[in-house]
Amino acid sequence: MVDPWFTVQELDSETFAISEYGHWENVHSFLLLGETRAALIDTGLGIDSIKRITDQLTDLPIIVLTTHVHADHIGGHGDFDKIYVHGDDADWLINGIKGLSLEQIRKEMARDITIPVPESFDPITYKPFQGYPDKLLTDGETIDLGNRSLGIYHTPGPSPGHISILDNETGYLFTGDLLYSDTPVYAFYPSTSPEDLVHSLEKIAKLQEVSKIYGGHNKLGLEPRILEEVLEAIQYLRDNNLVRHGTGVHTFKSFSVQF
């Protein structure tokens, strides 16, 4: 599929990555097809309409699973009818994102774009989606897509209601802003929690049957052996009293964090 803004990559015949490589954040959203419905994990930046892509990939009804309420992951929420979010991020979705001003969000959205944007995108008037969710997700629940089930794990740190999602059939683990490579995992904003982030990393690192890790940014697809490194990094951070705001960037072999 050729598109002027989105890059679509088939992870398998029923799973697609929808990426925005023309923006400095290299954001990924993911479309998972079941037998009766599909799940769209995040909706990207909102610079262009991700629904144009999902309409070409499936006729199934789509539910949006929000890993967390940051502007670069909820940009296309307004194009879909069914939006799910963890209860601890519901207030941000309804009343606005905490921790970043609208001016700062617009600045971050508009910078370092390397390909033409659609005429409909104006960074001066850009505003993150706000609206009411159709369902509040909870830790440990399962979302059934029809012969495909997704496990929901509450993994706060980047936001209070951040979740990670495990595809129980394929072993794919979708980690949003909790774990990715190439640039630091951010937990230095006042609205983030280094302590929660480390606890959440420990939680996913102990999950069984993970075959591949798909973060919300940068390199598409990390090998599960990174989870062993995550456990070692957590021990190092705790032993050296580094799990707190202001300690800076901590770089390990395959990933880094910034507190």
XYZ file of N, CA and C in Angstrom:
777
model
N 0.839 -1.186 0.000
C 0.000 0.000 0.000
C 0.881 1.244 0.000
N 0.661 2.117 -0.961
C 1.419 3.359 -1.062
C 0.535 4.508 -0.608
N 1.041 5.312 0.329
C 0.281 6.431 0.881
C 1.232 7.603 1.082
N 0.768 8.832 0.876
C 1.673 9.981 1.005
C 2.139 10.268 2.428
N 1.405 9.783 3.446
C 1.797 10.081 4.823
C 2.129 8.833 5.631
N 1.307 7.823 5.550
C 1.471 6.617 6.365
C 2.277 5.544 5.626
N 3.040 4.783 6.394
C 3.703 3.583 5.900
C 3.040 2.383 6.548
N 2.547 1.465 5.737
C 1.864 0.275 6.245
C 2.774 -0.936 6.055
N 2.994 -1.664 7.150
C 3.803 -2.878 7.098
C 3.002 -4.044 7.672
N 2.987 -5.157 6.948
C 2.266 -6.345 7.379
C 3.150 -7.156 8.317
N 2.741 -7.272 9.574
C 3.490 -8.063 10.543
C 3.143 -9.536 10.394
N 1.888 -9.803 10.092
C 1.412 -11.098 9.624
C 0.106 -10.814 8.892
N -0.569 -11.857 8.411
C -1.739 -11.626 7.558
C -2.892 -10.931 8.271
N -2.847 -10.875 9.613
C -3.934 -10.261 10.369
C -3.455 -9.145 11.301
N -2.230 -8.685 11.095
C -1.666 -7.648 11.964
C -0.858 -6.671 11.124
N -1.155 -5.377 11.285
C -0.499 -4.358 10.474
C 0.033 -3.226 11.355
N 1.242 -2.774 11.036
C 1.782 -1.558 11.645
C 1.500 -0.396 10.709
N 1.005 0.690 11.268
C 0.715 1.905 10.502
C 1.603 3.007 11.090
N 2.625 3.399 10.345
C 3.688 4.240 10.892
C 3.716 5.607 10.240
N 4.223 6.584 10.993
C 4.329 7.967 10.525
C 5.794 8.383 10.578
N 6.551 7.936 9.579
C 7.997 8.160 9.554
C 8.381 9.559 9.094
N 7.422 10.321 8.596
C 7.734 11.678 8.169
C 7.810 12.675 9.302
N 7.497 12.226 10.518
C 7.534 13.070 11.709
C 8.624 12.566 12.631
N 9.260 13.460 13.347
C 10.419 13.099 14.169
C 10.126 12.051 15.233
N 8.858 11.890 15.616
C 8.536 10.931 16.666
C 8.415 9.484 16.164
N 8.368 9.301 14.848
C 8.293 7.943 14.289
C 7.241 7.097 15.017
N 6.013 7.570 14.970
C 4.934 6.960 15.742
C 4.373 5.738 15.006
N 4.076 4.673 15.766
C 3.426 3.485 15.226
C 2.056 3.288 15.870
N 1.085 2.964 15.039
C -0.200 2.432 15.485
C -0.314 1.023 14.909
N -1.215 0.210 15.460
C -1.277 -1.189 15.043
C -2.728 -1.630 14.871
N -2.999 -2.288 13.749
C -4.331 -2.806 13.467
C -4.306 -4.326 13.577
N -5.141 -4.872 14.468
C -5.210 -6.308 14.714
C -6.584 -6.803 14.294
N -6.632 -7.777 13.399
C -7.882 -8.281 12.868
C -8.282 -9.573 13.560
N -9.507 -9.625 14.044
C -10.087 -10.854 14.549
C -11.130 -11.362 13.584
N -11.952 -12.284 14.043
C -13.005 -12.808 13.170
C -14.253 -11.932 13.165
N -14.516 -11.270 14.300
C -15.750 -10.485 14.404
C -15.521 -8.984 14.490
N -14.340 -8.586 14.910
C -14.019 -7.162 14.968
C -12.504 -6.980 14.969
N -12.081 -5.742 14.818
C -10.660 -5.410 14.785
C -10.345 -4.431 15.905
N -9.091 -4.432 16.326
C -8.616 -3.471 17.318
C -7.545 -2.602 16.688
N -7.679 -1.308 16.853
C -6.661 -0.355 16.442
C -5.979 0.150 17.700
N -4.723 -0.224 17.871
C -3.964 0.207 19.042
C -3.365 1.576 18.743
N -3.964 2.612 19.323
C -3.616 4.014 19.125
C -3.983 4.485 17.719
N -4.030 5.806 17.544
C -4.474 6.374 16.259
C -3.510 7.435 15.730
N -2.304 7.493 16.296
C -1.277 8.334 15.716
C -1.377 9.808 16.035
N -0.692 10.584 15.203
C -0.487 12.002 15.452
C -1.713 12.866 15.154
N -2.521 12.442 14.212
C -3.642 13.270 13.787
C -3.274 14.281 12.731
N -2.063 14.189 12.200
C -1.656 15.071 11.104
C -2.426 14.723 9.842
N -2.644 13.429 9.618
C -3.466 12.958 8.517
C -4.402 11.883 9.063
N -5.404 11.506 8.279
C -6.457 10.627 8.764
C -6.056 9.159 8.652
N -5.851 8.511 9.792
C -5.492 7.101 9.804
C -6.669 6.230 9.366
N -7.868 6.754 9.435
C -9.041 5.980 9.009
C -8.983 5.681 7.509
N -8.321 6.535 6.756
C -8.139 6.256 5.333
C -7.398 4.930 5.134
N -6.492 4.630 6.030
C -5.720 3.395 5.955
C -6.530 2.208 6.469
N -7.145 2.357 7.623
C -7.898 1.227 8.185
C -9.067 0.832 7.289
N -9.659 1.807 6.592
C -10.755 1.495 5.674
C -10.295 0.597 4.529
N -9.025 0.708 4.163
C -8.486 -0.118 3.083
C -8.061 -1.497 3.570
N -7.836 -1.637 4.867
C -7.319 -2.891 5.409
C -8.400 -3.822 5.933
N -9.564 -3.275 6.327
C -10.599 -4.132 6.899
C -11.983 -3.506 6.785
N -12.979 -4.380 6.703
C -14.383 -3.959 6.779
C -14.970 -4.268 8.150
N -14.187 -4.851 9.030
C -14.663 -5.195 10.360
C -14.917 -3.943 11.194
N -15.851 -3.999 12.135
C -15.977 -2.886 13.094
C -14.703 -2.772 13.917
N -14.292 -1.542 14.195
C -13.017 -1.287 14.863
C -13.245 -0.698 16.243
N -12.541 -1.267 17.225
C -12.442 -0.623 18.532
C -11.041 -0.036 18.653
N -10.942 1.133 19.244
C -9.648 1.773 19.473
C -9.192 1.466 20.893
N -8.040 0.834 21.016
C -7.427 0.583 22.319
C -6.336 1.618 22.534
N -6.529 2.487 23.500
C -5.613 3.597 23.754
C -4.536 3.152 24.739
N -3.272 3.094 24.283
C -2.220 2.735 25.238
C -2.066 3.814 26.292
N -2.241 5.073 25.884
C -2.164 6.178 26.837
C -2.608 7.452 26.145
N -2.968 8.432 26.926
C -3.491 9.679 26.375
C -2.370 10.708 26.278
N -1.583 10.578 25.211
C -0.640 11.597 24.757
C -1.059 11.999 23.351
N -0.785 13.236 22.964
C -1.289 13.771 21.699
C -0.887 12.924 20.503
N 0.320 12.359 20.523
C 0.821 11.617 19.371
C 0.250 10.205 19.265
N -0.619 9.831 20.197
C -1.232 8.502 20.156
C -2.758 8.545 20.073
N -3.337 9.729 20.139
C -4.802 9.852 20.092
C -5.266 10.767 18.969
N -4.370 11.074 18.026
C -4.677 12.070 17.006
C -5.866 11.745 16.123
N -6.095 10.450 15.883
C -7.198 10.059 15.020
C -8.394 9.500 15.750
N -8.441 9.633 17.064
C -9.545 9.059 17.843
C -10.917 9.552 17.372
N -10.980 10.787 16.920
C -12.267 11.360 16.544
C -12.906 10.710 15.330
N -12.149 9.898 14.593
C -12.677 9.240 13.404
C -13.315 7.885 13.708
N -13.307 7.473 14.971
C -13.790 6.138 15.314
C -14.878 6.224 16.383
N -15.784 5.235 16.352
C -16.955 5.259 17.232
C -16.692 4.643 18.597
N -15.808 3.654 18.668
C -15.590 2.912 19.905
C -14.173 3.160 20.419
N -14.066 3.908 21.506
C -12.767 4.263 22.076
C -12.669 3.684 23.478
N -11.637 2.893 23.702
C -11.383 2.294 25.017
C -10.125 2.913 25.600
N -10.147 3.170 26.902
C -9.006 3.748 27.596
C -9.026 3.263 29.037
N -7.858 3.158 29.641
C -7.823 2.796 31.065
C -8.456 3.902 31.900
N -9.104 3.516 32.961
C -9.808 4.484 33.789
C -8.945 5.612 34.307
N -7.662 5.338 34.564
C -6.784 6.369 35.127
C -6.351 7.413 34.103
N -6.618 7.170 32.820
C -6.342 8.176 31.787
C -7.625 8.811 31.251
N -8.764 8.403 31.772
C -10.035 8.900 31.244
C -10.163 10.413 31.397
N -9.722 10.940 32.519
C -9.828 12.387 32.741
C -9.019 13.167 31.701
N -7.834 12.647 31.362
C -7.021 13.309 30.343
C -7.724 13.302 28.992
N -8.394 12.200 28.664
C -9.094 12.110 27.391
C -10.272 13.067 27.352
N -10.965 13.196 28.463
C -12.170 14.029 28.517
C -11.825 15.513 28.652
N -10.904 15.831 29.560
C -10.671 17.228 29.933
C -9.355 17.818 29.439
N -8.519 16.995 28.809
C -7.252 17.501 28.287
C -6.052 16.880 28.969
N -4.951 16.789 28.219
C -3.731 16.137 28.676
C -3.032 16.992 29.724
N -2.639 16.363 30.805
C -1.921 17.069 31.866
C -0.412 17.044 31.599
N 0.265 18.088 32.045
C 1.723 18.100 32.014
C 2.351 18.833 30.851
N 1.600 19.068 29.771
C 2.114 19.803 28.620
C 1.077 20.834 28.192
N 1.542 22.055 27.957
C 0.626 23.090 27.493
C 0.265 22.847 26.031
N -0.850 23.422 25.609
C -1.262 23.314 24.217
C -0.215 23.943 23.299
N 0.392 25.022 23.728
C 1.450 25.659 22.924
C 2.622 24.713 22.713
N 3.020 23.999 23.756
C 4.135 23.070 23.636
C 3.765 21.885 22.750
N 2.552 21.383 22.896
C 2.093 20.276 22.056
C 2.106 20.682 20.586
N 1.630 21.869 20.287
C 1.630 22.345 18.898
C 3.046 22.502 18.360
N 3.948 22.976 19.189
C 5.341 23.123 18.776
C 5.965 21.770 18.459
N 5.714 20.800 19.323
C 6.275 19.459 19.111
C 5.655 18.790 17.892
N 4.403 19.050 17.651
C 3.710 18.434 16.518
C 4.237 18.966 15.192
N 4.655 20.223 15.159
C 5.005 20.885 13.906
C 6.478 20.779 13.538
N 7.334 20.375 14.450
C 8.776 20.442 14.157
C 9.304 19.165 13.498
N 10.375 19.343 12.746
C 11.140 18.236 12.160
C 10.261 17.264 11.370
N 9.444 17.818 10.490
C 8.643 17.008 9.572
C 9.379 16.957 8.236
N 9.563 15.759 7.711
C 10.441 15.580 6.552
C 9.706 15.313 5.241
N 8.389 15.151 5.286
C 7.625 14.949 4.054
C 6.429 15.900 4.064
N 5.830 16.166 2.909
C 4.707 17.104 2.870
C 3.541 16.634 3.743
N 2.931 17.584 4.424
C 1.753 17.283 5.242
C 0.504 17.632 4.444
N -0.635 17.038 4.776
C -1.877 17.376 4.063
C -2.285 18.817 4.323
N -3.030 19.388 3.392
C -3.476 20.771 3.526
C -4.358 20.962 4.756
N -4.975 19.894 5.212
C -5.872 19.993 6.362
C -5.134 20.194 7.684
N -3.819 19.951 7.707
C -3.048 20.076 8.946
C -2.535 21.495 9.109
N -2.898 22.128 10.214
C -2.416 23.462 10.561
C -1.940 23.428 12.003
N -0.626 23.483 12.230
C -0.125 23.398 13.606
C -0.583 24.541 14.497
N -0.949 25.649 13.905
C -1.386 26.806 14.695
C -2.733 26.522 15.366
N -3.588 25.749 14.697
C -4.910 25.455 15.252
C -5.041 24.017 15.739
N -3.974 23.240 15.633
C -4.011 21.837 16.055
C -4.420 21.725 17.523
N -5.285 20.769 17.785
C -5.721 20.516 19.153
C -5.893 19.022 19.351
N -5.309 18.462 20.408
C -5.482 17.031 20.660
C -6.946 16.664 20.855
N -7.266 15.441 20.489
C -8.632 14.942 20.660
C -9.055 15.014 22.128
N -10.292 15.398 22.336
C -10.936 15.282 23.642
C -12.308 14.683 23.439
N -12.684 13.748 24.321
C -13.988 13.126 24.202
C -14.170 12.054 25.250
N -15.351 11.516 25.301
C -15.688 10.509 26.306
C -15.414 9.107 25.764
N -14.777 8.264 26.539
C -14.538 6.889 26.100
C -15.814 6.063 26.167
N -15.847 5.002 25.366
C -16.985 4.090 25.377
C -16.811 2.986 26.415
N -15.571 2.730 26.805
C -15.300 1.694 27.792
C -14.032 2.047 28.549
N -14.049 1.789 29.882
C -12.871 1.968 30.708
C -12.215 0.609 30.922
N -10.977 0.505 30.518
C -10.228 -0.738 30.633
C -9.676 -0.907 32.031
N -9.502 -2.169 32.440
C -8.924 -2.474 33.743
C -7.814 -3.498 33.603
N -6.922 -3.504 34.557
C -5.794 -4.424 34.546
C -6.285 -5.865 34.599
N -5.740 -6.695 33.719
C -6.048 -8.109 33.738
C -7.224 -8.536 32.896
N -7.959 -7.604 32.322
C -9.108 -8.022 31.520
C -8.670 -8.472 30.127
N -9.566 -9.153 29.434
C -9.294 -9.684 28.106
C -10.283 -9.096 27.113
N -9.764 -8.661 25.977
C -10.594 -8.153 24.889
C -10.667 -9.232 23.819
N -11.880 -9.639 23.487
C -12.099 -10.698 22.507
C -12.434 -10.091 21.154
N -11.627 -10.444 20.144
C -11.870 -9.965 18.784
C -12.530 -11.037 17.918
N -12.806 -12.191 18.504
C -13.300 -13.316 17.737
C -12.122 -14.176 17.303
N -11.875 -15.258 18.034
C -10.751 -16.164 17.772
C -9.397 -15.469 17.932
N -9.399 -14.365 18.648
C -8.143 -13.639 18.956
C -8.398 -12.820 20.210
N -7.600 -13.061 21.242
C -7.825 -12.366 22.510
C -6.614 -11.530 22.887
N -6.889 -10.393 23.487
C -5.846 -9.438 23.878
C -5.894 -9.221 25.384
N -4.778 -9.421 26.042
C -4.684 -9.182 27.469
C -4.273 -7.752 27.760
N -4.965 -7.120 28.687
C -4.711 -5.724 29.051
C -3.911 -5.685 30.360
N -2.789 -4.973 30.329
C -1.934 -4.831 31.513
C -1.765 -3.351 31.832
N -2.162 -2.963 33.033
C -1.980 -1.576 33.461
C -0.498 -1.346 33.727
N 0.113 -0.449 32.972
C 1.551 -0.190 33.088
C 1.805 1.314 33.171
N 1.435 1.951 34.278
C 1.606 3.404 34.404
C 3.077 3.799 34.434
N 3.291 5.083 34.292
C 4.633 5.659 34.255
C 4.652 6.787 33.254
N 4.474 6.482 31.955
C 4.345 7.560 30.972
C 3.096 8.396 31.209
N 2.050 7.755 31.683
C 0.808 8.413 32.101
C 0.186 7.539 33.177
N -0.753 8.073 33.934
C -1.349 7.265 35.012
C -2.073 6.019 34.528
N -2.673 6.107 33.339
C -3.468 4.997 32.843
C -2.852 4.275 31.657
N -1.553 4.370 31.514
C -0.883 3.683 30.405
C -1.121 2.179 30.508
N -1.360 1.542 29.347
C -1.506 0.092 29.305
C -0.550 -0.508 28.287
N -0.216 -1.778 28.493
C 0.439 -2.606 27.489
C -0.539 -3.710 27.125
N -0.416 -4.223 25.906
C -1.394 -5.164 25.371
C -0.667 -6.389 24.835
N -1.052 -7.562 25.311
C -0.450 -8.811 24.862
C -1.445 -9.577 23.995
N -1.049 -9.841 22.761
C -1.849 -10.680 21.872
C -1.605 -12.130 22.279
N -2.596 -12.748 22.851
C -2.424 -14.094 23.410
C -2.222 -15.159 22.341
N -2.585 -14.871 21.095
C -2.406 -15.848 20.019
C -1.001 -15.779 19.418
N -0.504 -14.578 19.177
C 0.790 -14.421 18.494
C 1.962 -14.203 19.444
N 1.666 -13.751 20.673
C 2.728 -13.386 21.594
C 3.266 -11.985 21.372
N 2.640 -11.220 20.489
C 3.070 -9.833 20.286
C 2.701 -9.010 21.522
N 3.653 -8.239 21.997
C 3.429 -7.345 23.138
C 3.549 -5.905 22.659
N 2.465 -5.160 22.790
C 2.432 -3.766 22.350
C 2.617 -2.870 23.579
N 3.694 -2.078 23.572
C 4.130 -1.399 24.791
C 3.982 0.119 24.765
N 3.412 0.685 23.714
C 3.176 2.128 23.709
C 4.431 2.915 24.012
N 4.361 3.774 25.048
C 5.507 4.593 25.456
C 6.293 3.971 26.603
N 5.994 2.738 26.959
C 6.686 2.106 28.083
C 8.052 1.573 27.689
N 8.156 1.011 26.489
C 9.423 0.418 26.059
C 9.549 0.518 24.551
N 10.625 1.155 24.114
C 11.009 1.222 22.706
C 12.506 1.494 22.670
N 13.089 1.517 21.485
C 14.532 1.712 21.372
C 14.852 3.030 20.674
N 16.134 3.309 20.529
C 16.694 4.411 19.722
C 16.667 5.788 20.394
N 15.602 6.133 21.077
C 15.550 7.368 21.851
C 15.080 7.016 23.263
N 15.364 7.883 24.249
C 14.996 7.524 25.628
C 13.496 7.366 25.834
N 13.153 6.409 26.688
C 11.794 6.310 27.212
C 11.647 7.437 28.227
N 10.701 8.323 28.006
C 10.623 9.550 28.788
C 9.793 9.387 30.057
N 10.380 9.770 31.165
C 9.628 9.849 32.418
C 10.161 11.017 33.242
N 10.384 12.144 32.554
C 10.917 13.322 33.242
C 9.920 14.465 33.339
N 8.796 14.361 32.645
C 7.763 15.387 32.786
C 7.116 15.281 34.169
N 6.590 16.390 34.691
C 5.907 16.316 35.991
C 4.749 15.325 36.013
N 4.126 15.086 34.848
C 2.980 14.181 34.793
C 3.386 12.716 34.698
N 4.681 12.442 34.651
C 5.169 11.064 34.581
C 5.663 10.617 35.952
N 5.854 9.307 36.084
C 6.339 8.752 37.347
C 7.472 7.765 37.084
N 8.720 8.117 37.422
C 9.820 7.160 37.279
C 9.586 5.872 38.062
N 9.041 6.008 39.272
C 8.802 4.821 40.098
C 7.789 3.889 39.433
N 6.699 4.450 38.932
C 5.696 3.631 38.245
C 6.275 3.019 36.976
N 7.071 3.804 36.251
C 7.651 3.309 35.006
C 8.507 2.071 35.264
N 9.359 2.138 36.257
C 10.237 1.010 36.564
C 9.421 -0.202 37.011
N 8.415 0.032 37.822
C 7.560 -1.072 38.260
C 6.846 -1.705 37.058
N 6.401 -0.866 36.122
C 5.703 -1.376 34.944
C 6.645 -2.134 34.020
N 7.875 -1.643 33.872
C 8.859 -2.376 33.080
C 9.120 -3.751 33.678
N 9.198 -3.793 34.993
C 9.403 -5.068 35.670
C 8.215 -6.001 35.421
N 7.031 -5.436 35.403
C 5.817 -6.230 35.192
C 5.816 -6.892 33.816
N 6.113 -6.123 32.765
C 6.086 -6.718 31.424
C 7.280 -7.634 31.201
N 8.397 -7.360 31.872
C 9.590 -8.191 31.692
C 9.384 -9.605 32.210
N 8.395 -9.783 33.075
C 8.115 -11.097 33.649
C 6.989 -11.830 32.928
N 6.445 -11.217 31.882
C 5.401 -11.891 31.119
C 5.975 -13.085 30.363
N 5.176 -14.119 30.234
C 5.593 -15.320 29.526
C 5.059 -15.295 28.085
N 5.710 -16.079 27.237
C 5.246 -16.310 25.859
C 5.237 -15.047 25.005
N 6.146 -14.116 25.266
C 6.273 -12.935 24.406
C 7.176 -13.300 23.220
N 6.666 -13.099 22.012
C 7.441 -13.444 20.817
C 8.077 -12.229 20.156
N 7.483 -11.059 20.339
C 7.990 -9.825 19.739
C 7.413 -8.651 20.508
N 8.171 -7.579 20.589
C 7.728 -6.380 21.302
C 7.603 -5.246 20.300
N 6.447 -4.607 20.311
C 6.188 -3.493 19.411
C 5.893 -2.239 20.231
N 6.885 -1.353 20.307
C 6.701 -0.083 20.978
C 6.009 0.925 20.081
N 5.686 2.064 20.645
C 4.963 3.090 19.909
C 5.826 4.020 19.098
N 7.159 3.819 19.124
C 8.068 4.726 18.419
C 9.280 3.967 17.881
N 9.891 4.562 16.879
C 11.210 4.187 16.379
C 11.254 2.790 15.776
N 12.257 1.988 16.130
C 12.435 0.677 15.514
C 11.177 -0.173 15.669
N 10.775 -0.800 14.568
C 9.558 -1.600 14.570
C 9.901 -3.053 14.868
N 9.605 -3.479 16.092
C 9.818 -4.863 16.476
C 11.123 -5.092 17.203
N 11.028 -5.396 18.487
C 12.186 -5.710 19.313
C 12.109 -7.172 19.733
N 13.270 -7.803 19.828
C 13.306 -9.207 20.220
C 13.043 -9.342 21.717
N 12.397 -10.429 22.150
C 12.031 -10.573 23.564
C 13.217 -10.662 24.517
N 14.403 -10.932 23.995
C 15.567 -10.977 24.889
C 15.839 -9.627 25.550
N 15.280 -8.541 24.999
C 15.459 -7.234 25.633
C 14.856 -7.223 27.030
N 13.880 -8.089 27.281
C 13.229 -8.116 28.588
C 14.195 -8.567 29.681
N 15.154 -9.429 29.348
C 16.186 -9.807 30.317
C 17.052 -8.599 30.657
N 17.370 -7.819 29.640
C 18.151 -6.606 29.860
C 17.375 -5.594 30.702
N 16.071 -5.528 30.483
C 15.231 -4.625 31.269
C 15.319 -4.962 32.751
N 15.253 -6.233 33.097
C 15.347 -6.635 34.505
C 16.691 -6.258 35.106
N 17.759 -6.423 34.361
C 19.092 -6.034 34.843
C 19.173 -4.521 35.027
N 18.592 -3.777 34.090
C 18.614 -2.312 34.176
C 17.836 -1.824 35.388
N 16.705 -2.457 35.650
C 15.898 -2.070 36.807
C 16.691 -2.246 38.093
N 17.377 -3.358 38.205
C 18.176 -3.608 39.397
C 19.261 -2.553 39.570
N 19.895 -2.193 38.451
C 20.941 -1.159 38.486
C 20.359 0.186 38.926
N 19.236 0.561 38.354
C 18.623 1.849 38.679
C 18.217 1.909 40.151
N 17.669 0.835 40.653
C 17.256 0.808 42.055
C 18.455 0.801 42.995
N 19.458 0.012 42.673
C 20.641 -0.091 43.535
C 21.366 1.241 43.666
N 21.282 2.065 42.632
C 22.004 3.329 42.618
C 21.110 4.543 42.881
N 19.912 4.291 43.398
C 18.996 5.368 43.784
C 18.747 6.352 42.636
N 18.512 5.836 41.445
C 18.336 6.659 40.258
C 16.881 6.774 39.808
N 15.990 6.070 40.487
C 14.589 6.044 40.058
C 13.843 7.234 40.651
N 14.125 8.402 40.097
C 13.498 9.636 40.562
C 13.739 10.721 39.531
N 12.875 11.703 39.544
C 13.021 12.816 38.617
C 14.355 13.529 38.820
N 14.964 13.937 37.690
C 16.167 14.752 37.756
C 17.476 14.000 37.644
N 17.426 12.675 37.545
C 18.694 11.918 37.474
C 19.201 11.769 36.049
N 18.431 12.234 35.069
C 18.928 12.301 33.702
C 18.685 11.067 32.868
N 19.530 10.909 31.836
C 19.402 9.802 30.891
C 20.265 8.629 31.346
N 19.682 7.466 31.341
C 20.396 6.243 31.725
C 20.336 5.292 30.534
N 21.511 5.000 29.972
C 21.604 4.253 28.727
C 22.084 2.833 28.976
N 21.356 1.899 28.400
C 21.721 0.493 28.485
C 21.960 -0.014 27.063
N 22.186 -1.278 26.896
C 22.599 -1.806 25.591
C 21.550 -1.562 24.508
N 20.296 -1.853 24.797
C 19.264 -1.809 23.761
C 18.219 -0.735 23.964
N 18.239 -0.038 25.092
C 17.249 0.999 25.353
C 17.810 1.974 26.373
N 17.103 3.080 26.572
C 17.492 4.067 27.583
C 16.248 4.679 28.201
N 16.416 5.270 29.363
C 15.325 5.973 30.026
C 15.820 7.350 30.465
N 14.895 8.281 30.563
C 15.234 9.628 31.024
C 14.281 10.022 32.148
N 14.862 10.288 33.317
C 14.074 10.673 34.489
C 14.281 12.144 34.819
